[in-house]
Coordinates of C-alpha atoms in Angstrom, one line a residue:
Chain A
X235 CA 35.3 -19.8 10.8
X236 CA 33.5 -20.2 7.2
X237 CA 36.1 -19.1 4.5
X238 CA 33.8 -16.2 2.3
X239 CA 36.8 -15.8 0.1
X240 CA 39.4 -17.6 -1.2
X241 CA 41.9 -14.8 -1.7
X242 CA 45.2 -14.0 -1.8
X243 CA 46.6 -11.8 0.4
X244 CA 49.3 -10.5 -0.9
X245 CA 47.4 -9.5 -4.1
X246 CA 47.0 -5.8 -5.0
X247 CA 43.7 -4.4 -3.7
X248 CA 41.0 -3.8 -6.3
X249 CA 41.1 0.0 -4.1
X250 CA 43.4 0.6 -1.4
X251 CA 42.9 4.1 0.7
X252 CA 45.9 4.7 2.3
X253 CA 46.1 7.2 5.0
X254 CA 43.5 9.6 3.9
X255 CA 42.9 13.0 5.6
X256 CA 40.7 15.9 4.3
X257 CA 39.6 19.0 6.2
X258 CA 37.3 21.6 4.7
X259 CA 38.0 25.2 5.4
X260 CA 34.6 27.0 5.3
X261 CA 33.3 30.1 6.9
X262 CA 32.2 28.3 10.1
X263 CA 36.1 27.0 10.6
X264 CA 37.7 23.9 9.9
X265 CA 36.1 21.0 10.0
X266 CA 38.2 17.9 9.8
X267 CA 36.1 15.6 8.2
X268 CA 38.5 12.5 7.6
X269 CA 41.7 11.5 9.9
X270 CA 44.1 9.0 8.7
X271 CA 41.6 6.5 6.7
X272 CA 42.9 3.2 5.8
X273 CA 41.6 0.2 4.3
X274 CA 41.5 -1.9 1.8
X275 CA 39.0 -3.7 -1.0
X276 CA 40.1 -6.9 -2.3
X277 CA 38.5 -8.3 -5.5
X278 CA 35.3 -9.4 -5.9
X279 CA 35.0 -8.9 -2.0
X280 CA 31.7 -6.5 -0.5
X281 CA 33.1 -4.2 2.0
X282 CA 30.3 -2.4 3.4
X283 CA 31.0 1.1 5.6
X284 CA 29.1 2.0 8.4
X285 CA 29.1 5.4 10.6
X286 CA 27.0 8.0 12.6
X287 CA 26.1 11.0 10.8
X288 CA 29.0 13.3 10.1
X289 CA 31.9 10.3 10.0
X290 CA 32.6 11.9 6.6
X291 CA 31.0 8.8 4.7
X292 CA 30.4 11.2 1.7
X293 CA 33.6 12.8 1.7
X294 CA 35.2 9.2 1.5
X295 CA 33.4 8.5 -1.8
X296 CA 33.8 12.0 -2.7
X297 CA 37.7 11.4 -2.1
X298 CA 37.9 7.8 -3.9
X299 CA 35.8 8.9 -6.9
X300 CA 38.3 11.9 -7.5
X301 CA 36.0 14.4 -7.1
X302 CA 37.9 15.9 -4.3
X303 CA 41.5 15.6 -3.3
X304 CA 42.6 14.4 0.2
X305 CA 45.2 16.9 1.6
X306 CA 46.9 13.4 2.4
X307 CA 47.1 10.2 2.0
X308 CA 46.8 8.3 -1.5
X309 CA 43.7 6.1 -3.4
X310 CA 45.5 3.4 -4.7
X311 CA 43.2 1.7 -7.8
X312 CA 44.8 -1.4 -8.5
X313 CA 47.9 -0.7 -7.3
X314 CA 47.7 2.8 -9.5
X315 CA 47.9 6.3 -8.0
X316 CA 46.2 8.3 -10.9
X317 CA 46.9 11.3 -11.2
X318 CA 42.9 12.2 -12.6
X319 CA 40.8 9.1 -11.1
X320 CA 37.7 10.5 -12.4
X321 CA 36.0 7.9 -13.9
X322 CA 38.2 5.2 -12.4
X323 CA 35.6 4.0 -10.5
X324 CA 32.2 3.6 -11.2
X325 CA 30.3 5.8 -8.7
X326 CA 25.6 5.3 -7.6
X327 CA 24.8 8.0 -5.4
X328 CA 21.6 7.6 -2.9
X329 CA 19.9 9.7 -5.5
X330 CA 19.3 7.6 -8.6
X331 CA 19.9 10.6 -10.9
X332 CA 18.7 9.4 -13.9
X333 CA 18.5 12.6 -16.2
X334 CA 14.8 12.7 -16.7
X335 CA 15.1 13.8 -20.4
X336 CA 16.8 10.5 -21.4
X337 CA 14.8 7.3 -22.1
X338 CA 16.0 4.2 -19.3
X339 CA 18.0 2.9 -22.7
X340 CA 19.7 6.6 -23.0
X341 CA 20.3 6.6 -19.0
X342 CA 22.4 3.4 -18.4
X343 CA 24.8 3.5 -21.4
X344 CA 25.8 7.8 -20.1
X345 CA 29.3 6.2 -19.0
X346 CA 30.3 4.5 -21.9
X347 CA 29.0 7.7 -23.9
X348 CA 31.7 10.0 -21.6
X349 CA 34.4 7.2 -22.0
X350 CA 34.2 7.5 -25.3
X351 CA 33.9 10.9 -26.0
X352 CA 35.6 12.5 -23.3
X353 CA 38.7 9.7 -23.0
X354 CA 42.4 10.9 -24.6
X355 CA 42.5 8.0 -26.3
X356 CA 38.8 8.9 -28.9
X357 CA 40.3 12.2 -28.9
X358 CA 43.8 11.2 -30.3
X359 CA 42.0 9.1 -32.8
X360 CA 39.8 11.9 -34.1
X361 CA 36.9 12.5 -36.4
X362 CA 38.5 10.2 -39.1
X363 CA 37.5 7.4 -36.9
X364 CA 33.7 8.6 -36.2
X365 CA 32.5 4.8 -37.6
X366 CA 34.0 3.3 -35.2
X367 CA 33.0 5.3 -32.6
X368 CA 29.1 4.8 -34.1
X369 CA 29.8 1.0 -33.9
X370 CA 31.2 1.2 -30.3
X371 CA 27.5 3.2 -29.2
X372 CA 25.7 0.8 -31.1
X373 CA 27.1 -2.2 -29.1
X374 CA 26.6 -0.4 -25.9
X375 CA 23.3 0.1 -26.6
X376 CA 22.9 -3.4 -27.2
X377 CA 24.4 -4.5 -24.1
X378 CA 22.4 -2.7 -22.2
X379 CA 19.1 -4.1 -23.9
X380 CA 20.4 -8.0 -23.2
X381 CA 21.1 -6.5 -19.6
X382 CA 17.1 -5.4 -19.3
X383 CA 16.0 -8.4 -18.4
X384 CA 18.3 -8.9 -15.8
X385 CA 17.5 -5.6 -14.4
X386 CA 13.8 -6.0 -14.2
X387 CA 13.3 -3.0 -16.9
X388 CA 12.7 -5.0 -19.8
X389 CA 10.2 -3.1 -22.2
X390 CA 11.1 0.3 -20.1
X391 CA 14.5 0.7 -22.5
X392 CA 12.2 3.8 -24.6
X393 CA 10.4 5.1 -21.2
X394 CA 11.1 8.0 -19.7
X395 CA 12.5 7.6 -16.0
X396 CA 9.7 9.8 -14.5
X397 CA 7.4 6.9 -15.1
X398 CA 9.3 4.2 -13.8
X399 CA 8.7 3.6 -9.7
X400 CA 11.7 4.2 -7.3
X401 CA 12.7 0.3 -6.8
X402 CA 12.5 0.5 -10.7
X403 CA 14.6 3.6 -10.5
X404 CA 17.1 2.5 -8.3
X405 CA 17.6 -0.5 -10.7
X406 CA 18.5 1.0 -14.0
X407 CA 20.9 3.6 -11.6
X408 CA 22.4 0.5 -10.8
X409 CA 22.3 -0.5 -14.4
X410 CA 24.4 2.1 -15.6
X411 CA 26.7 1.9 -12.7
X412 CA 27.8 -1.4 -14.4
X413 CA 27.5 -0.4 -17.8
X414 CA 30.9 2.0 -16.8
X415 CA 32.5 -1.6 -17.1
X416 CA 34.4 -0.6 -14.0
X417 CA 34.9 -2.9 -12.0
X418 CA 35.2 -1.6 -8.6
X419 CA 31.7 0.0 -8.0
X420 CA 30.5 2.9 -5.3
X421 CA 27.7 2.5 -4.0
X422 CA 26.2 5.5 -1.6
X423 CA 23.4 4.4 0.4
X424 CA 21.6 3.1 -3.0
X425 CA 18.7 1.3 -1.0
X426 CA 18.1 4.4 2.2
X427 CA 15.5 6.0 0.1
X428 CA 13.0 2.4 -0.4
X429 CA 10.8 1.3 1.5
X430 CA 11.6 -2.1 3.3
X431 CA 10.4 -4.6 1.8
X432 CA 11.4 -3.5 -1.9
X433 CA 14.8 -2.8 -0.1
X434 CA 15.2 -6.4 1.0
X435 CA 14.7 -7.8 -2.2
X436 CA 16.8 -5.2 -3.8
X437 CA 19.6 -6.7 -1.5
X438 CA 19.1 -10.2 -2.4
X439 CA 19.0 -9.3 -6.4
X440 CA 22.4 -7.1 -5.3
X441 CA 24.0 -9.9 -4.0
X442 CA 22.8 -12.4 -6.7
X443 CA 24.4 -9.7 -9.2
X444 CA 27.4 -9.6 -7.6
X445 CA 27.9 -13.3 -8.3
X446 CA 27.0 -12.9 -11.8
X447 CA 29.2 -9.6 -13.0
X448 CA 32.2 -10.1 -9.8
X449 CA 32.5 -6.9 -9.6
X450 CA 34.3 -5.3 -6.5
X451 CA 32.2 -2.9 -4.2
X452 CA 32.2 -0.8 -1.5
X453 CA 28.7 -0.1 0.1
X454 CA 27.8 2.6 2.5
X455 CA 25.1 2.3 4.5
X456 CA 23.5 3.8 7.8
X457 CA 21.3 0.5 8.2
X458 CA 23.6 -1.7 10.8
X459 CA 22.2 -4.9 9.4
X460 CA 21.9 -3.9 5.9
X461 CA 25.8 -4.2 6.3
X462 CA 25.9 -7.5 7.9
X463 CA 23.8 -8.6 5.3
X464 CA 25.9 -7.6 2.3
X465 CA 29.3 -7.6 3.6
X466 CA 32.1 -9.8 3.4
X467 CA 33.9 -7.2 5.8
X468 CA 32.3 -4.2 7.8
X469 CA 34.2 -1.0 7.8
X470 CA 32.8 1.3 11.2
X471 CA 34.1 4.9 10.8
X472 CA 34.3 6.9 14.2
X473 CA 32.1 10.0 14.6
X474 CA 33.6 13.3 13.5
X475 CA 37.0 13.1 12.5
X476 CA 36.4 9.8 10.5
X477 CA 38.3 7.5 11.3
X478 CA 38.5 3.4 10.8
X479 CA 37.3 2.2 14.5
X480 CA 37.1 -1.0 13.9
X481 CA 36.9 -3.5 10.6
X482 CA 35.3 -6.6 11.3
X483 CA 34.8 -9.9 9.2
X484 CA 31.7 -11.2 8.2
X485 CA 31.4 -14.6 9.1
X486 CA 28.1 -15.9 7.4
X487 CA 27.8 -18.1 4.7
X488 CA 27.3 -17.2 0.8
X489 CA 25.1 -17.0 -0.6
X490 CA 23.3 -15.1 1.6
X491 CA 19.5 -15.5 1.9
X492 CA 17.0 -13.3 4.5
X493 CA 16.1 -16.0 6.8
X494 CA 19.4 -15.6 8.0
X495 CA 18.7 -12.8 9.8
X496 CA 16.9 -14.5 12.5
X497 CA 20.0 -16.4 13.0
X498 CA 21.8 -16.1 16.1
X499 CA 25.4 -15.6 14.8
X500 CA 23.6 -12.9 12.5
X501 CA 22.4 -11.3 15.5
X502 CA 26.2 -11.3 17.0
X503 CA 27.2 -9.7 14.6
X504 CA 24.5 -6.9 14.7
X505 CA 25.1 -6.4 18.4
X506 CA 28.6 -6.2 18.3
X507 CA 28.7 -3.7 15.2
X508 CA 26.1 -1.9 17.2
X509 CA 28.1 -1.5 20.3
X510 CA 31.0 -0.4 18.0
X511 CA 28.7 2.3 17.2
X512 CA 27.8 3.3 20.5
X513 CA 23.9 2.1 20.8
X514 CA 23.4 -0.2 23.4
Chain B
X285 CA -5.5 19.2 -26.7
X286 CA -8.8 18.0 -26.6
X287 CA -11.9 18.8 -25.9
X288 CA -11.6 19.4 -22.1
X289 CA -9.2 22.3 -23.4
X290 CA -10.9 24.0 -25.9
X291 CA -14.5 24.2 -25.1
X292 CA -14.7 25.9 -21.9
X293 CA -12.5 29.1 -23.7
X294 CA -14.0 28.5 -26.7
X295 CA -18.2 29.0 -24.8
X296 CA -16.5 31.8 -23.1
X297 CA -15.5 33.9 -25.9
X298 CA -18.5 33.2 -27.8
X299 CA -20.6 34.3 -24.9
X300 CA -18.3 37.6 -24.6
X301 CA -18.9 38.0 -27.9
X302 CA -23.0 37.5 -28.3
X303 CA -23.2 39.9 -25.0
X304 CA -21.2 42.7 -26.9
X305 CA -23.5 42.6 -29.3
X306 CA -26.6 42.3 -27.2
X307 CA -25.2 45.7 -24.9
X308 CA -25.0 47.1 -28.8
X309 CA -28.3 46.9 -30.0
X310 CA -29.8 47.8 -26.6
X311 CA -28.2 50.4 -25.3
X312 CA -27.8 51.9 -28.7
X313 CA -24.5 53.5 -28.3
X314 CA -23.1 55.0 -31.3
X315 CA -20.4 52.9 -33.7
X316 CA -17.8 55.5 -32.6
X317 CA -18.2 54.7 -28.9
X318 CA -18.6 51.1 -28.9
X319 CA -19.1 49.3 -32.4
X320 CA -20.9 45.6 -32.2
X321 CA -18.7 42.8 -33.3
X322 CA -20.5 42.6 -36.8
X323 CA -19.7 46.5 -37.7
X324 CA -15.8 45.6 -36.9
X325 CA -15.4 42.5 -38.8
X326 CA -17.0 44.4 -41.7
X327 CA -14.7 47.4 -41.4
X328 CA -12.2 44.7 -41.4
X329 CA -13.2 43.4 -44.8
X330 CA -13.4 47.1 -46.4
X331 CA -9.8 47.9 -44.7
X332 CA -8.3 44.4 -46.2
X333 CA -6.4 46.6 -48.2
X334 CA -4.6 48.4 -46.1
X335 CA -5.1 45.8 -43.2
X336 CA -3.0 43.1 -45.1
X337 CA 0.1 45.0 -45.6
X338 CA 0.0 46.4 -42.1
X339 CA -0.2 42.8 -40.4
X340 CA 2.6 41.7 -42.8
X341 CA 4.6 44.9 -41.6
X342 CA 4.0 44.4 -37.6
X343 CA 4.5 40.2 -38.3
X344 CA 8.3 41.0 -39.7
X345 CA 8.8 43.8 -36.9
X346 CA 8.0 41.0 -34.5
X347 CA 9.2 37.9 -35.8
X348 CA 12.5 39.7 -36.7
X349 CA 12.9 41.3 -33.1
X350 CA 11.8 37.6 -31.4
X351 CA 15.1 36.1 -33.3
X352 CA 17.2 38.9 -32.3
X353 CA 16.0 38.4 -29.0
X354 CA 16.2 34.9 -28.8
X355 CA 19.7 35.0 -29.9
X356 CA 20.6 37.4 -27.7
X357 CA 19.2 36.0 -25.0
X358 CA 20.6 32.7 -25.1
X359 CA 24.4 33.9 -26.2
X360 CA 24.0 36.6 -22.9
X361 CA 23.0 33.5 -20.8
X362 CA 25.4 31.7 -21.9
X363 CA 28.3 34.2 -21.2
X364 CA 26.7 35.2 -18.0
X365 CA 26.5 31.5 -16.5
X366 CA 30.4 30.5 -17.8
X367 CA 31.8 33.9 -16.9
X368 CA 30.7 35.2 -13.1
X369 CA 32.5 38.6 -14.1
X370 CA 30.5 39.1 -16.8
X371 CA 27.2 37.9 -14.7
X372 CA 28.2 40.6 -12.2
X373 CA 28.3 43.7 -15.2
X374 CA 25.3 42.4 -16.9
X375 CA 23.1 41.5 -14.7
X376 CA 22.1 45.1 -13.3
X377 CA 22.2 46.2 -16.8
X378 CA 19.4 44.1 -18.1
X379 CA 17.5 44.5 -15.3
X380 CA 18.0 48.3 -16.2
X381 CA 17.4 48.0 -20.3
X382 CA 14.0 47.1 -18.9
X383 CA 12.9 50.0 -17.2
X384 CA 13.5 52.2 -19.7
X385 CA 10.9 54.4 -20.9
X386 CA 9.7 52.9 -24.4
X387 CA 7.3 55.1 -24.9
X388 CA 10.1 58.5 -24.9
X389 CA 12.7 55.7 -26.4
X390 CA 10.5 54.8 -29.7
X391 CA 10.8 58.2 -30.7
X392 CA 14.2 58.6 -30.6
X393 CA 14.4 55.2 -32.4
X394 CA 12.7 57.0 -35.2
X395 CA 15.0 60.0 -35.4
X396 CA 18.0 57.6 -35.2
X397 CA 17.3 54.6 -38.0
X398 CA 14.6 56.6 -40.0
X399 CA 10.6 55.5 -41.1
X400 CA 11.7 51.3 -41.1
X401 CA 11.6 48.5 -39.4
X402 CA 14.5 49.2 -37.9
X403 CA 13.4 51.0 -34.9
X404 CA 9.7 48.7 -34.4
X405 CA 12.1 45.6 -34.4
X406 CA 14.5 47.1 -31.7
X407 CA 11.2 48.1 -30.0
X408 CA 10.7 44.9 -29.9
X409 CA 14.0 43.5 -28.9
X410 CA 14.2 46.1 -25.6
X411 CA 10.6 44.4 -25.0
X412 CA 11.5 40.8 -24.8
X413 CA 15.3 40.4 -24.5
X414 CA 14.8 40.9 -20.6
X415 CA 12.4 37.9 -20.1
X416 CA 14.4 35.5 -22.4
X417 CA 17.7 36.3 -20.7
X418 CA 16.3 35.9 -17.5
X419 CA 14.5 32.5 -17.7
X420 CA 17.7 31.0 -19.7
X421 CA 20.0 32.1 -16.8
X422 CA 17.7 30.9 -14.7
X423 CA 16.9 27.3 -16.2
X424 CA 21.3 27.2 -16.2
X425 CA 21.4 28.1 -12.7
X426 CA 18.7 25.6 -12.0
X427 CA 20.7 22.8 -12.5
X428 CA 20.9 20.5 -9.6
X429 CA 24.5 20.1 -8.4
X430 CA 24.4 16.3 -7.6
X431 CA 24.0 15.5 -11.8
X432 CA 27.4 17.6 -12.1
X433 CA 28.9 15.9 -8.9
X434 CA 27.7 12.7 -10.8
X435 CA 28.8 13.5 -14.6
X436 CA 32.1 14.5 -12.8
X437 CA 32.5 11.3 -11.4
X438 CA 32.3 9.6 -14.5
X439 CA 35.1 11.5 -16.0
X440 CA 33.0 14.3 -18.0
X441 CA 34.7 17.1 -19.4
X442 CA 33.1 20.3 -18.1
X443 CA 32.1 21.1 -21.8
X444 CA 30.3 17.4 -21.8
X445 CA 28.7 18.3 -18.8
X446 CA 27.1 21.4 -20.1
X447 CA 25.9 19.6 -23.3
X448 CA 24.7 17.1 -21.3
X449 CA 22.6 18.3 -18.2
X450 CA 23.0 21.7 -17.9
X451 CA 21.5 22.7 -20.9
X452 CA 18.7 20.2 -21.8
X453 CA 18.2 21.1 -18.0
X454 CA 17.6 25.0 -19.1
X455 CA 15.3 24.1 -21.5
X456 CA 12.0 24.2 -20.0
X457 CA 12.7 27.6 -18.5
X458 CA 13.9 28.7 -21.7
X459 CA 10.2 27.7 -23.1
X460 CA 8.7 30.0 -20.3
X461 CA 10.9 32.6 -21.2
X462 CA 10.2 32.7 -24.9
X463 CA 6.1 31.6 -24.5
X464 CA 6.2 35.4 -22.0
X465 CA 8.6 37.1 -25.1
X466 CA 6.0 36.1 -27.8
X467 CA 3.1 37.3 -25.6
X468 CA 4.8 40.7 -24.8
X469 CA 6.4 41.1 -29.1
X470 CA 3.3 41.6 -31.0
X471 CA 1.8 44.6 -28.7
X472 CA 5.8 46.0 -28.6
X473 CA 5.6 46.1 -32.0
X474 CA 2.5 47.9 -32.4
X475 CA 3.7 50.6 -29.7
X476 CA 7.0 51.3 -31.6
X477 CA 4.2 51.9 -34.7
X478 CA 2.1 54.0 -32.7
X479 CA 4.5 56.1 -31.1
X480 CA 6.9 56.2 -34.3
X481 CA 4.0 56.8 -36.6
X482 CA 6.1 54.4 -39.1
X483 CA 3.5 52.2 -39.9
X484 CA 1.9 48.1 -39.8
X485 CA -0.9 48.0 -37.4
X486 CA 0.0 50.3 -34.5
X487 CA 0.0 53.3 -37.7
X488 CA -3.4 51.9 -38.6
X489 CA -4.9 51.9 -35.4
X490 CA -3.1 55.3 -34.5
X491 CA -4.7 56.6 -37.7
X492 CA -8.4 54.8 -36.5
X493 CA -8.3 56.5 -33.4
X494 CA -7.5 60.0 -34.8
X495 CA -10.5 60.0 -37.5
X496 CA -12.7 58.1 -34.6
X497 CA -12.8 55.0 -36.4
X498 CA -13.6 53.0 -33.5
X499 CA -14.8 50.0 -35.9
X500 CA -11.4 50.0 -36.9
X501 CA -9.2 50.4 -33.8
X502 CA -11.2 46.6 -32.7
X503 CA -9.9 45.3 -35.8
X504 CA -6.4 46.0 -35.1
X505 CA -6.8 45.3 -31.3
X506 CA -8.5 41.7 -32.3
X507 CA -5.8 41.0 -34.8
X508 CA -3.1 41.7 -32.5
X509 CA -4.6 39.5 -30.3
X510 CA -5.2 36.8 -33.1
X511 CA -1.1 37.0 -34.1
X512 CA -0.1 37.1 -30.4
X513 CA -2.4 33.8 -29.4
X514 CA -1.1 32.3 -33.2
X515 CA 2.7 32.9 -31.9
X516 CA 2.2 31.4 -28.1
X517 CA 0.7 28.2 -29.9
X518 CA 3.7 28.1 -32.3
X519 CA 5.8 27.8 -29.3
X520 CA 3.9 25.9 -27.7
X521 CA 4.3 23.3 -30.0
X522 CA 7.7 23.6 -30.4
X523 CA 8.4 23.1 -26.5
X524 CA 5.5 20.0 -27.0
X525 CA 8.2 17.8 -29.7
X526 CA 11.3 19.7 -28.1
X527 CA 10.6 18.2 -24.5
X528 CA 8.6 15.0 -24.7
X529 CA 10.3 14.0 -21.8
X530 CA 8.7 17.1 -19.6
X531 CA 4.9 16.6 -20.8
X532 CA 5.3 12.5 -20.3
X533 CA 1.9 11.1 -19.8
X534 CA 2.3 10.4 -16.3
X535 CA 3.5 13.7 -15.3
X536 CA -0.1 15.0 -16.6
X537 CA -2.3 11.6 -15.0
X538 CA -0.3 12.4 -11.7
X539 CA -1.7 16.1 -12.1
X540 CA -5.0 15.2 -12.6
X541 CA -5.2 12.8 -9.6
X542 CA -3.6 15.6 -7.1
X543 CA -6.7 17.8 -8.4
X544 CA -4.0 19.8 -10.1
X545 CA -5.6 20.3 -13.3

């Protein structure tokens, strides 16, 4: 077995779901969408999750990013049971919804403008301290221009998204995922809407990021290798009531590159993650 | 605007125009059946006198009951799209203010606020209030749920979230709402006039008609026309620096190649 991380067990989970259930009460019934979810992301560690349609994927993220509120169970982030996690986390749906009347430099620096005008701490401090507030968006936005580059949007900062294309798109949604300066990050299907090659290359930039900014993240996907690829652990959820079926390790080497999928113990993994999922 | 835009209207009104004159001259039809375009622009001239004061009249009537409207309209909106109760009494309401009968109302306008402006501007208001409370709900409602799910998710207050999609996301509809009010506010005007006999250009015209000064009822129709065409391009180049973002170049170039303009 290759070693991918060099963690401690015993250390607090970047996010720990503990025993998460949720059932929605709508006109057609209940429907119990989640059933006693566990599991844990460590730092710096890729979990990627993996299930049919309807294994309540969405209502996981929905659940972690405080949106909606389990009817048991706990998100622990860092240890910490918030009472509002809103915000907590940094959340990049499959839709890059960038707000189409903001420039790409507006766009990626929308967190840092809610943190700081929405947070209890700007609001305790007041108006008196409106300089400093102006500094703090000032050095966001410059952030976010050294970041360009990085991001492939460099001269886009002033464009409007509607001109950018969807790899391009996808990019500066990314962007501002990491300009919340969260550092466990969400990521919902971000790649299902590209087409494959841009998609593969996406991947490979992803994972090169990921050395860069060690940032924690948590990656659904409905593309079985897509989560080999990425994933330091795979996390299969059953079919409806979602449940954790099985979480299994990831045991290729990092860094990883796409040639490696023509590897046999690649393939393994693919097959057995498969299975898990019912397709033979 | 450019070329492309202007010259095929442009040839088309000049043609109207040169056939008008042409059916004129030969079918001979007297000036108080159908003038020719030369014999209204000079009973335009020898009117100026009264002319001017009656567009400045029907241009406060109109501009006055535009702001009520737009005020109105917006703060209505507004209550209707944070308060479902007050959606619910509203709604049926407005949809009611506009199928009253302004032609029995203006009248009654008259005998209630007296020969002003007063009762052209509310004229006016019962005109256009519908459309630009309509389109603002509408561009509120129009919203699309996953930029609240994802403004939410990033710890936005609800008033952030407002401020920050919901209403730069009305805007455009807004625009449509307020380019249909300014079409519809320059003729309401001139029918409150008419019907109220209180003045501006629906008194001059109503006065042209009755001494069969045909000349002169084509002046006031082509002015009103003139202020109603000068008000859609003032808001049209408001919406043009308000929403860059919605007339991008691209947006247009992607037009053009799907044969859409």
């Amino acid at each position: 077995m290759t070693a991918t991380t060099t963690r401690d067990p015993e250390a607090t989970p970047r996010l720990a779901v503990d025993r998460v259930s949720m059932t929605f009460h709508g006109e057609a019934g209940a429907v119990e969408a989640l059933a006693d979810v566990s599991f844990d992301v460590h730092r710096e560690e890729i979990v990627t999750v993996i299930g049919p349609s309807g294994s309540g994927k969405s209502t996981l993220f929905n659940v972690i990013t405080g949106l909606i509120e389990p009817q048991a169970g706990a998100i622990r982030i860092d240890g910490r049971e918030l009472a509002d996690r809103t915000g907590a986390v940094a959340y990049m749906p499959q839709r890059d919804l960038l707000l189409p009347w903001r420039t790409v430099l507006d766009n990626v620096v929308l967190p840092l403008e809610i943190q700081g005008a929405g947070g209890t701490r700007a609001r305790a401090r007041g108006r008196a301290k409106a300089p400093a507030r102006e500094r703090a968006r000032e050095q966001a936005r410059e952030r976010a221009r050294e970041l360009m580059p990085r991001f492939g949007l460099e001269g886009f900062e002033n464009h409007y998204p509607a001109v950018l294309s969807g790899g391009m798109r996808q990019r500066a949604a990314f962007l501002r995922t990491v300009m919340s300066g969260r550092e466990t990050l969400l990521l919902d299907e971000p790649f299902g809407a590209l087409d494959a090659l841009t998609r593969r290359r996406l991947q490979d930039w992803l994972l090169e990021l990921q050395r860069e900014l060690e940032r924690t993240i948590l990656f659904i996907t409905h593309d079985v290798e897509e989560a080999v690829y990425l994933g330091d652990r795979v996390v299969v959820l059953s079919p409806r009531p979602g449940r954790v079926q099985t979480t299994m390790p990831v045991d290729l080497p990092r860094p990883r590159h796409q040639q490696m999928i023509g590897d046999p113990a690649f393939g393994r993994h693919v097959a057995t993650l498969l299975e898990e999922l019912g397709v033979r | 605007m450019n070329a492309r835009t202007v010259v095929p209207p442009a040839a088309v009104i000049v043609g109207a125009v040169v056939a008008w004159h042409v059916v004129v001259i030969a079918s001979g039809l007297p000036p108080f059946i159908l003038p020719s375009p030369v014999g209204v622009v000079r009973s335009g001239v020898e009117t100026w006198n009264v002319l001017g004061p009656a567009i400045v009249t029907t241009l406060s009537e109109t501009l006055l009951g535009l702001a009520i409207s737009v005020t109105l309209g917006v703060a209505f909106a507004g209550a209707m799209d944070l308060v479902p109760l007050v959606r619910r009494a509203l709604y049926p309401l407005l949809v009611a203010s506009q199928t009253v009968q302004i032609l029995a109302i203006a009248p009654l306008l008259v005998i209630w606020f007296g020969f002003g402006l007063t009762p052209n501007i509310i004229v006016v208001v019962l005109f256009t209030f519908f459309p630009m409370t309509v389109a603002t709900v509408d561009g509120l409602t129009s919203t699309d749920p996953d930029y609240i799910r994802l403004l939410r998710s990033m710890g936005a207050s609800r008033a952030r979230i407002w401020r920050t999609v919901r209403l730069p996301a009305a805007l455009p509809s807004f625009f449509s709402g307020l380019r249909l009010s300014v079409t519809y506010s320059v003729v309401a005007a001139t029918v409150g006039e008419w019907v109220g006999g209180s003045g501006g250009l629906g008194l001059y015209m109503l006065r042209s008609k009755n001494a069969l000064e045909t000349d002169q009822v084509f002046v006031a129709m082509v002015i009103t026309t003139l202020l109603s065409i000068g008000l859609f391009l003032c808001v049209f180049l408001c919406e043009r620096l308000a929403l860059p973002w919605y007339y991008t170049a691209q947006r247009r170039e992607q037009w053009d190649e799907q044969g859409i303009y």
